[in-house]
Structures are given as C-alpha cells and as structure tokens.
Coordinates of C-alpha atoms in Angstrom, one line a residue:
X225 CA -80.6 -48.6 63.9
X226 CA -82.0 -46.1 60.9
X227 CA -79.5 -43.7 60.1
X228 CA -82.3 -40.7 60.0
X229 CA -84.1 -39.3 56.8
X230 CA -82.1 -37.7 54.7
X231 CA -84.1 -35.4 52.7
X232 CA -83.4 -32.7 49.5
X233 CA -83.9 -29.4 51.1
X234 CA -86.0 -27.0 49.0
X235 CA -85.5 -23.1 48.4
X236 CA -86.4 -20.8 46.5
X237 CA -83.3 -20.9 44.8
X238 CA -82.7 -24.7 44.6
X239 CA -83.4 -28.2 45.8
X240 CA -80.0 -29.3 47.2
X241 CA -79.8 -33.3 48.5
X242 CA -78.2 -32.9 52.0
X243 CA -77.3 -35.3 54.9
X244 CA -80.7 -35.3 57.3
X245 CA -79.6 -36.0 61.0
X246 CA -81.4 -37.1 63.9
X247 CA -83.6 -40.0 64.8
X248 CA -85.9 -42.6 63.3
X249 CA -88.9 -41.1 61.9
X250 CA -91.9 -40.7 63.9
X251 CA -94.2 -43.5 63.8
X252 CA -97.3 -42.1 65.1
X253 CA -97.3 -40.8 61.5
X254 CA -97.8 -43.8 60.1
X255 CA -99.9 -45.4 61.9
X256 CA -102.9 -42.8 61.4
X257 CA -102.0 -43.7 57.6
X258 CA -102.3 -47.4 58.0
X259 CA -105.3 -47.4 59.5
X260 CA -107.4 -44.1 57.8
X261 CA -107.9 -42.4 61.3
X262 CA -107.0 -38.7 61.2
X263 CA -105.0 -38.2 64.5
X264 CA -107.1 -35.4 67.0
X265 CA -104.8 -33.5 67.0
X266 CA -104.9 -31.8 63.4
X267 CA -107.2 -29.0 63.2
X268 CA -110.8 -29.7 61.2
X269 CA -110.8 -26.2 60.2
X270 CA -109.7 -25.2 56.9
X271 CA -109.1 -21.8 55.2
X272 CA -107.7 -20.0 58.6
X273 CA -106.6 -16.8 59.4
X274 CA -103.4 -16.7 61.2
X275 CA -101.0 -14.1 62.3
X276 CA -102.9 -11.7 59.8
X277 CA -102.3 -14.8 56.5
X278 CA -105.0 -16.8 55.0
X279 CA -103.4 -20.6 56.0
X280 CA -104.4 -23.2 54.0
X281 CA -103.7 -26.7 54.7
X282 CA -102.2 -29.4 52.5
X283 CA -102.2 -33.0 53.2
X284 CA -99.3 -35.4 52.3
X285 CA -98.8 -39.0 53.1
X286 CA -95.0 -39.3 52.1
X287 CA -92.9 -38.6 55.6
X288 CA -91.7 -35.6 56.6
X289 CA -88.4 -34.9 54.9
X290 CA -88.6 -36.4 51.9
X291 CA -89.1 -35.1 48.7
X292 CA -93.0 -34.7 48.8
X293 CA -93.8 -32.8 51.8
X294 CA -90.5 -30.5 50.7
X295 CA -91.9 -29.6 47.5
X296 CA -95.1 -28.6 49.2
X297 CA -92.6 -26.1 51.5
X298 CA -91.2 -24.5 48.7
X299 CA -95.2 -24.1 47.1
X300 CA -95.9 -22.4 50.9
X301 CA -92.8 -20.1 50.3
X302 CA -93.6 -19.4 46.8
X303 CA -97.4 -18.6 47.8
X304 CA -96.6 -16.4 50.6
X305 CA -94.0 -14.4 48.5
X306 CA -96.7 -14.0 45.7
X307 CA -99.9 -12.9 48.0
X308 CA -96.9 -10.5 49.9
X309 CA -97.0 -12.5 53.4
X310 CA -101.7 -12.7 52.4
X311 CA -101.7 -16.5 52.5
X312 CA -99.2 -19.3 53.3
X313 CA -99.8 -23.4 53.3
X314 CA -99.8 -25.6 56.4
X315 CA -98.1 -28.8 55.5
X316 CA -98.9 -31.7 57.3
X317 CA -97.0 -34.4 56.3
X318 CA -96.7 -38.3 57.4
X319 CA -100.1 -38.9 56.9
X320 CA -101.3 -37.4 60.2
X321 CA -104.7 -37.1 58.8
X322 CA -105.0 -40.5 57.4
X323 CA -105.0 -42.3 54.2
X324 CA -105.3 -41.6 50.5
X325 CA -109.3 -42.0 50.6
X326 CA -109.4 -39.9 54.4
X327 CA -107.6 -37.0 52.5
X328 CA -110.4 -36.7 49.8
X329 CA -113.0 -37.4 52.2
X330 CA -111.7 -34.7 54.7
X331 CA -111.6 -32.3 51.4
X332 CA -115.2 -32.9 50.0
X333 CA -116.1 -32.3 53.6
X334 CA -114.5 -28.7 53.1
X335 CA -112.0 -29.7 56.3
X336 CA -108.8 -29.7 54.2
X337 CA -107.7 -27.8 51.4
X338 CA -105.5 -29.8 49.2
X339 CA -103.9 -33.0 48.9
X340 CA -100.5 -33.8 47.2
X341 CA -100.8 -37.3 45.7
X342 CA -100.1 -39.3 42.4
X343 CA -102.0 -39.8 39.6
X344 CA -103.1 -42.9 40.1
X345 CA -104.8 -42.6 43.4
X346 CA -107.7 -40.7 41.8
X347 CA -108.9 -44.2 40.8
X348 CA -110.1 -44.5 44.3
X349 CA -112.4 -42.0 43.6
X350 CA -116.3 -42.1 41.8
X351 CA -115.7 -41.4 38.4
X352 CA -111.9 -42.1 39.0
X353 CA -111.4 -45.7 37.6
X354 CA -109.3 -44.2 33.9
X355 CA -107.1 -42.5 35.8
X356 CA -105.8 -46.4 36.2
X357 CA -104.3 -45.8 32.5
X358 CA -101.9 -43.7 34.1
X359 CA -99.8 -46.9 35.6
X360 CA -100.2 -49.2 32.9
X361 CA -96.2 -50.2 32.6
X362 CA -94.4 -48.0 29.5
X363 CA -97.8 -46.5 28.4
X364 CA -95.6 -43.1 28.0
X365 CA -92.1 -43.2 25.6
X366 CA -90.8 -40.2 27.5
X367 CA -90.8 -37.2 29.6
X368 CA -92.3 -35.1 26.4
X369 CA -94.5 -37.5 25.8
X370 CA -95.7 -37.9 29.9
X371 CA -96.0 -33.7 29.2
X372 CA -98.3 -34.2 26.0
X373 CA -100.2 -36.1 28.4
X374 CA -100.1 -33.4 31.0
X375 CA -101.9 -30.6 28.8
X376 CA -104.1 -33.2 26.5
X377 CA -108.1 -32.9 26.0
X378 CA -107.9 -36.5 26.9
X379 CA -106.9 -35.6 30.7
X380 CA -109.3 -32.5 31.2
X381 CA -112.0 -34.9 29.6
X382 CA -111.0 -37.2 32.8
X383 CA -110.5 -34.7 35.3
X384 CA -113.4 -33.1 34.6
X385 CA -115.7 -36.0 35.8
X386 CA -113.3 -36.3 38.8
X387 CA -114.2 -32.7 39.7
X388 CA -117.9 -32.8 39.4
X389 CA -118.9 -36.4 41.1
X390 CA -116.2 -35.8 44.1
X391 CA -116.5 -31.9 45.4
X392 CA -112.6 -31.5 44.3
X393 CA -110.8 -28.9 42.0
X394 CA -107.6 -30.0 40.2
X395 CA -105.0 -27.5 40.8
X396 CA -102.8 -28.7 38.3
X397 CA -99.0 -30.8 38.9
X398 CA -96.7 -29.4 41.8
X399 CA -93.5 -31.4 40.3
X400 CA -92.0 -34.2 37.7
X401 CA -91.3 -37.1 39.7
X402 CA -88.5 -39.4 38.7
X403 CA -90.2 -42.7 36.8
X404 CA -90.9 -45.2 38.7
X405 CA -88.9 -48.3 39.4
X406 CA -88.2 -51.6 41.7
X407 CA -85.7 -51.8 44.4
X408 CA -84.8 -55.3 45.9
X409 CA -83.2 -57.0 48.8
X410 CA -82.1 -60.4 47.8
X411 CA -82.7 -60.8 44.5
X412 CA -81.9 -58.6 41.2
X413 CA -84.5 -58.8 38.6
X414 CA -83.8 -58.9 35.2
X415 CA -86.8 -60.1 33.5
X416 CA -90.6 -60.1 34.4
X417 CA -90.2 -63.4 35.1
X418 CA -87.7 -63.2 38.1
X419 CA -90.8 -61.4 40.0
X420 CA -92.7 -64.3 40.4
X421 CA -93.8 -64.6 44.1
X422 CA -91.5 -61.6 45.1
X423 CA -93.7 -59.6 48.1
X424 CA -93.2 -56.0 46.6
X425 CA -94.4 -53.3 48.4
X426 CA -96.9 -50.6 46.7
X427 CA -98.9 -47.5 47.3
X428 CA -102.2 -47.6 48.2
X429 CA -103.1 -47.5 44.0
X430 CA -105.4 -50.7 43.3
X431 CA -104.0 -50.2 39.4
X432 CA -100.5 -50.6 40.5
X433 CA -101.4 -53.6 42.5
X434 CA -103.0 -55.2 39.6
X435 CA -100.0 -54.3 37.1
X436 CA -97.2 -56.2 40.0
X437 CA -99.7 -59.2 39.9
X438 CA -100.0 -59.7 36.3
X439 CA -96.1 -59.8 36.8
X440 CA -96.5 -62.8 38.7
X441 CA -95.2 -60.9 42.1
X442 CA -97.4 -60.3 44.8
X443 CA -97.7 -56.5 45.8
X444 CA -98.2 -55.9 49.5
X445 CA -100.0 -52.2 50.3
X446 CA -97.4 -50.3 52.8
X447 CA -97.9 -46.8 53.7
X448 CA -95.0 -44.9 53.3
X449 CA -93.9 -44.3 57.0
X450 CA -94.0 -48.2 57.6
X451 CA -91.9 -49.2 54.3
X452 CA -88.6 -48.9 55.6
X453 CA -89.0 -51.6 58.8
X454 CA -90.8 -53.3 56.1
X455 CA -87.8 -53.5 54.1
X456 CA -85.8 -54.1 57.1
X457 CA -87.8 -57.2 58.6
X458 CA -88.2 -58.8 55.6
X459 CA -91.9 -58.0 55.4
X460 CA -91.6 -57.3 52.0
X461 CA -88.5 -58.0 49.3
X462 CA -88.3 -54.9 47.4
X463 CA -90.4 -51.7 46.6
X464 CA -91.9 -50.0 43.8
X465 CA -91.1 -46.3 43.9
X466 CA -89.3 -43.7 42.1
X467 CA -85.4 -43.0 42.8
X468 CA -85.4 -40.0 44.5
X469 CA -87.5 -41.0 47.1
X470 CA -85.8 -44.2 47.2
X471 CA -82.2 -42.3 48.3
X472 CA -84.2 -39.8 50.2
X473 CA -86.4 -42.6 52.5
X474 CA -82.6 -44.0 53.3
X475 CA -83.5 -46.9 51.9
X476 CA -79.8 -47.6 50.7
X477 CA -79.4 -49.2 54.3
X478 CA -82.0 -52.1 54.0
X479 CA -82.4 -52.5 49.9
X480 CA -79.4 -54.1 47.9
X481 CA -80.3 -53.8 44.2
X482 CA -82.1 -50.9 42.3
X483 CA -83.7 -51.7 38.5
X484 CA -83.8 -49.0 36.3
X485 CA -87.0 -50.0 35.1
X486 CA -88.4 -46.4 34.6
X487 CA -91.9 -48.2 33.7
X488 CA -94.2 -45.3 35.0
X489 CA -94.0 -41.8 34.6
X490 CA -96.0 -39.4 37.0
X491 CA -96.6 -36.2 38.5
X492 CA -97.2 -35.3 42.5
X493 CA -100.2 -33.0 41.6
X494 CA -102.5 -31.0 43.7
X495 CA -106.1 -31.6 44.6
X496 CA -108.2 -28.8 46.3
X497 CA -111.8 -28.6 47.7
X498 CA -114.1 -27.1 45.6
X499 CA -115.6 -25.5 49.0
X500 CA -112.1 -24.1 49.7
X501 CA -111.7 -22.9 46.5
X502 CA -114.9 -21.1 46.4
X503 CA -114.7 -19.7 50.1
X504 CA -111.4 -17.6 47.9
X505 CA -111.6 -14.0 46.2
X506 CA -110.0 -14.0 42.6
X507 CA -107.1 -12.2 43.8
X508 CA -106.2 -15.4 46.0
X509 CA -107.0 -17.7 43.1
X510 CA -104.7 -15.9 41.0
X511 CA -101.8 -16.2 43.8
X512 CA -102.6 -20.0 44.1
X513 CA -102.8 -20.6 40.3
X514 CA -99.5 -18.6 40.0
X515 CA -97.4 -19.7 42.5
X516 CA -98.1 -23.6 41.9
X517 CA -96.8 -22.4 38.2
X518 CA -93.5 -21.2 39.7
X519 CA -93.0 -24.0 41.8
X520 CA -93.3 -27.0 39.0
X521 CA -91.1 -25.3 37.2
X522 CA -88.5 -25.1 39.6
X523 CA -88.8 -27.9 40.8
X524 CA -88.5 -30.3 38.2
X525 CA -86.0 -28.0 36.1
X526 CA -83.9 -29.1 39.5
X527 CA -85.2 -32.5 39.5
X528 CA -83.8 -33.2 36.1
X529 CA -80.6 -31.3 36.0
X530 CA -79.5 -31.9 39.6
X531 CA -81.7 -34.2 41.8
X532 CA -82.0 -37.5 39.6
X533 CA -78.4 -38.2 39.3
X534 CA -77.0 -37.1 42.2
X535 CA -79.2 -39.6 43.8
X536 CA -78.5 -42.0 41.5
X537 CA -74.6 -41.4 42.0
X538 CA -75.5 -41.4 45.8
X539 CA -77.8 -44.7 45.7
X540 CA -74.4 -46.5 44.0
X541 CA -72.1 -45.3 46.7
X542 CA -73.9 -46.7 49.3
X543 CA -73.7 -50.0 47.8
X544 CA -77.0 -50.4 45.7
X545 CA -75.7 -52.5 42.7
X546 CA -77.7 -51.0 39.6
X547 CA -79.4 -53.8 37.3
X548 CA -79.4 -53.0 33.8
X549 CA -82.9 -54.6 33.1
X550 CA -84.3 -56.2 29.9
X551 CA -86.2 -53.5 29.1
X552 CA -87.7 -55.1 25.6
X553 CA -88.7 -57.9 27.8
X554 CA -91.1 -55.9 30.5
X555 CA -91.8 -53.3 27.1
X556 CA -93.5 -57.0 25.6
X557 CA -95.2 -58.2 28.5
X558 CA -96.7 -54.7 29.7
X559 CA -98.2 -54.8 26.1
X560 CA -100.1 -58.0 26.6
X561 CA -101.0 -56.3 30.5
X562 CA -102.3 -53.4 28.3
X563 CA -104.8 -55.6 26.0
X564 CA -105.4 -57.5 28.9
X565 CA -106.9 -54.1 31.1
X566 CA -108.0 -52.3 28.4
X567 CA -112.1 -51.7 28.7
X568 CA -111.9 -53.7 32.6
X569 CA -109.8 -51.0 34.7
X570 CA -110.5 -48.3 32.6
X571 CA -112.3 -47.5 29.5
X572 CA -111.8 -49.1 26.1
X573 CA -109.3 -47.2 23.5
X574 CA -108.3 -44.6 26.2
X575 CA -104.6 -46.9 26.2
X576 CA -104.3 -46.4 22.6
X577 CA -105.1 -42.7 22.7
X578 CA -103.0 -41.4 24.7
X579 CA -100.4 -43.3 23.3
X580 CA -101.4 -42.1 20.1
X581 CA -100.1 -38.6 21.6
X582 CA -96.2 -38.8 21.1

C-alpha cells in the first residue's frame, strides 16, 4: 500500500520538505486528466468575486501535494498579501479540469485563468511547435545559461506568436525546477544505449517523446496522478521527471535507481487568458505581475539552497542507488538528436542560437 504524498510545504517564509500523511491520492484526479474531460464539478466561471476577493483560478495537472500545485499556494498567498486580501488564486490541482490541451482550451474560452505547465507543452499549441527546442537533451550548459534563455529576444520572439494565434498571455516563470532526469526499476542506465526498449514514462510533451525514442526507449504518455501504479505494476520501467518531484510523488517505494542525467532544464511557468487578463484594472495587473516576481524568487532561491539536496539526500536513504551516468556519452548522442530535429520539430538555426547565448 502507497505510503501517502509527501509533499514540500510552502510559506511565505520557506519551502520545507515534510512527511505528508494520510492515504493514497485521489484517483478521480487523474482520471479526468487521462481522458481530457473536465470533471462537473469545477466551476466554468472565471474571474469571481468571493467573500469580497477577486478569485482567480489556476489549473495544475501535477497532484495535489507535490511541489507544483504548492508553488501555486504560496503565488495565492503572495497575491492576496500584495492586493491587501483584493484578489486570491483558486488552485485546482490533479488535473480536475482535464489535460494539458483542456487547460488551454478552457483558457481561450475565457473559463480558466491560468495554467501552471512546462515549457514544452506549448508545442501542443498553433504556433507552438519551437517551443520543442526547449527539451532537446543538454541544449542548455547551466542554470545561467537556462536564465539567458529566460530573458532572451529569442523567447519573446516565440512567445509572442504563442500569444497572438492562441488567446493566451504569458505571465512569466512561477519557479526553477530541478533538471530533468530518469528514474528506473530494474535496470540502471549508464549509457544511451542501455535504454533501448525500456517503457519510460513521459508527460504529455510530443518533443520529449520524440527525444526518449531517438534513444532507442519507448516513452509511454502517463498523466501524473496515474504514474506511481504505473511504476508499481510494471506498466512502465522508469520515468523521466525532475528530482524533486520524484522524492515528493513517493516514488522512492516503487523506483530503485535514479540517473543524474540533468539533460533538460525548465521552468513551471504561468499562462493566463488574454480575456481574463483584460476583464483586470491596471492595479490588479500590477499585483499579479508583482507577486508572481516575489514568488519565483523565493521559490527557487529555496529550491537551490535547500530543496534539491535534501531530496536528493532523502531519495538515497530510501534506498534509491544513484548512477553516475556517462554524461559525454548522452552529451554526443543528444548532439546528433539536435542535427537530426533541427528545421523538423522546430525551426532551422533556433538550436544553435540559443546555444549561442552562454
């Protein structure tokens, strides 16, 4: 039987990793993401008055407790401090109103406000397809060079389509995430080749799916409330995720080895409707703009200097051997993925460019 989520409880203060406690998560959640149904229940409504505050509501797929939807609490708190108690955020977390392309849909149709995703799931929308660069294995060196990335012409030049083909408004990045990596069951992998046939579990990002294949595994879409019983039945040998959400989702108890691959570097940003946005004076704007500000700040300054490693001292305890990977090995390989994409899943030079920014 699942432990329980444990999950890194945000303040306004700090994000501290604690012990969750209770049951399994709640499945329902999931199952509205696996299938892109939003459940009745949620409200179609958005931009509503409450108890005197302008609630806004924010969509998140990850399940509640985990770092994600926790983040997005301490951007409510930070908002409602800000505006003086004017406006607070409504997280609804688990994926109760669907999948990745339901949560756009629902905000071009003005009935959500914002979504907290990655990257790379912009690809799923029109005009979206460079955003694919994003995954493309060791594209960025570092963290500083991810942040050149963050506050280049290159990536207004690609939101800016994004925004005008797709009704959406990007707010900007809520928090660093830790890079991406692979967690197994079995089997530790060393080299690209010792993924070949592996069933690895991804997001719901085509680009990602096409980077595990070129590896010679084959990627298996999961939402994130189904990925530990996946794990657990055998459904899939390992996951691609970063480490903090890999301690966080518990997944110590059903995974065996964790490879510090660190081959993608992302963000969990924040989309918005434009017709929310607009339906907002320039005072609430301003509170928005400002307290997402505060919040990535925090956030990731505790990301780095507390939550990484205590999760990766954590993960170890628990008995997840870490694999010391050959990192020129993938570093080779991605290269040859790289030439291979460049000008089919997004357009030609932009790989080169933005690694001409470090």
């Amino acid at each position: 039987m699942r432990k329980g989520m444990r999950f890194v409880a945000l303040t306004l203060a700090a994000m501290i990793l604690t012990a969750g406690c209770g049951g399994k998560a709640d499945t329902g959640a999931s199952a509205a993401g696996s299938t892109g149904e939003p459940q009745t229940s949620a409200s179609t409504q958005a931009v509503q008055q409450q108890d005197g505050a302008l609630v806004l509501k924010l969509g998140v797929p990850a399940p509640a407790g985990t770092v994600q939807p926790n983040t997005a609490e301490l951007w409510a708190d930070k908002l409602e401090a800000v505006s003086g108690g004017k406006m607070t955020i409504e997280v609804l977390a688990g994926g109760v109103l669907g999948n990745t392309a339901a949560h756009y849909s629902q905000m071009e149709q003005g009935t959500l406000d914002f979504f907290l995703t990655g990257f790379d799931t912009a690809t799923v929308l029109k005009e979206g397809t460079d955003f694919s660069v994003c995954v493309v294995p060791f594209l960025f060196e570092d963290l500083d060079h991810y942040h050149k990335f963050l506050e280049s012409d290159i990536l207004k030049e690609m939101v800016a389509k994004v925004e005008a083909a797709n009704g959406l408004k990007y707010m900007g990045p809520i928090s660093d995430q830790a890079p991406r990596s692979l967690t197994t069951t079995n089997t530790p992998v060393k080299v690209p080749a010792d993924l070949k046939n592996m069933k690895i579990r991804t997001p719901e990002s085509p680009a990602i799916t096409k980077m595990l294949t070129a590896w010679g595994a084959n990627p298996m879409v999961v939402s994130g409330g189904e990925l530990f019983q996946a794990l657990q039945t055998g459904m899939v040998d390992g996951q691609d995720n970063d480490l903090v959400n890999s301690y966080t989702s518990s997944f110590s108890e059903v995974q065996k080895y964790y490879m510090n691959l660190d081959y993608i570097y992302s963000d969990m940003v924040i989309w918005m409707s434009d017709i929310s946005w607009n339906k907002l004076t320039e005072q609430q704007q301003s509170w928005l703009t400002q307290s997402l500000e505060e919040t990535f700040k925090e956030a990731s300054d505790t990301l780095w200097n507390i939550t990484y490693e205590e999760c990766l001292r954590k993960f170890q305890e628990e008995g997840v051997t870490y694999i010391e990977v050959d990192r020129d090995a993938f570093v080779k390989s991605a290269e040859e993925i790289a030439a291979k994409f460049d000008g089919e899943l997004f357009r030609a030079g932009l790989y080169e460019q933005i690694k001409g920014l470090k």
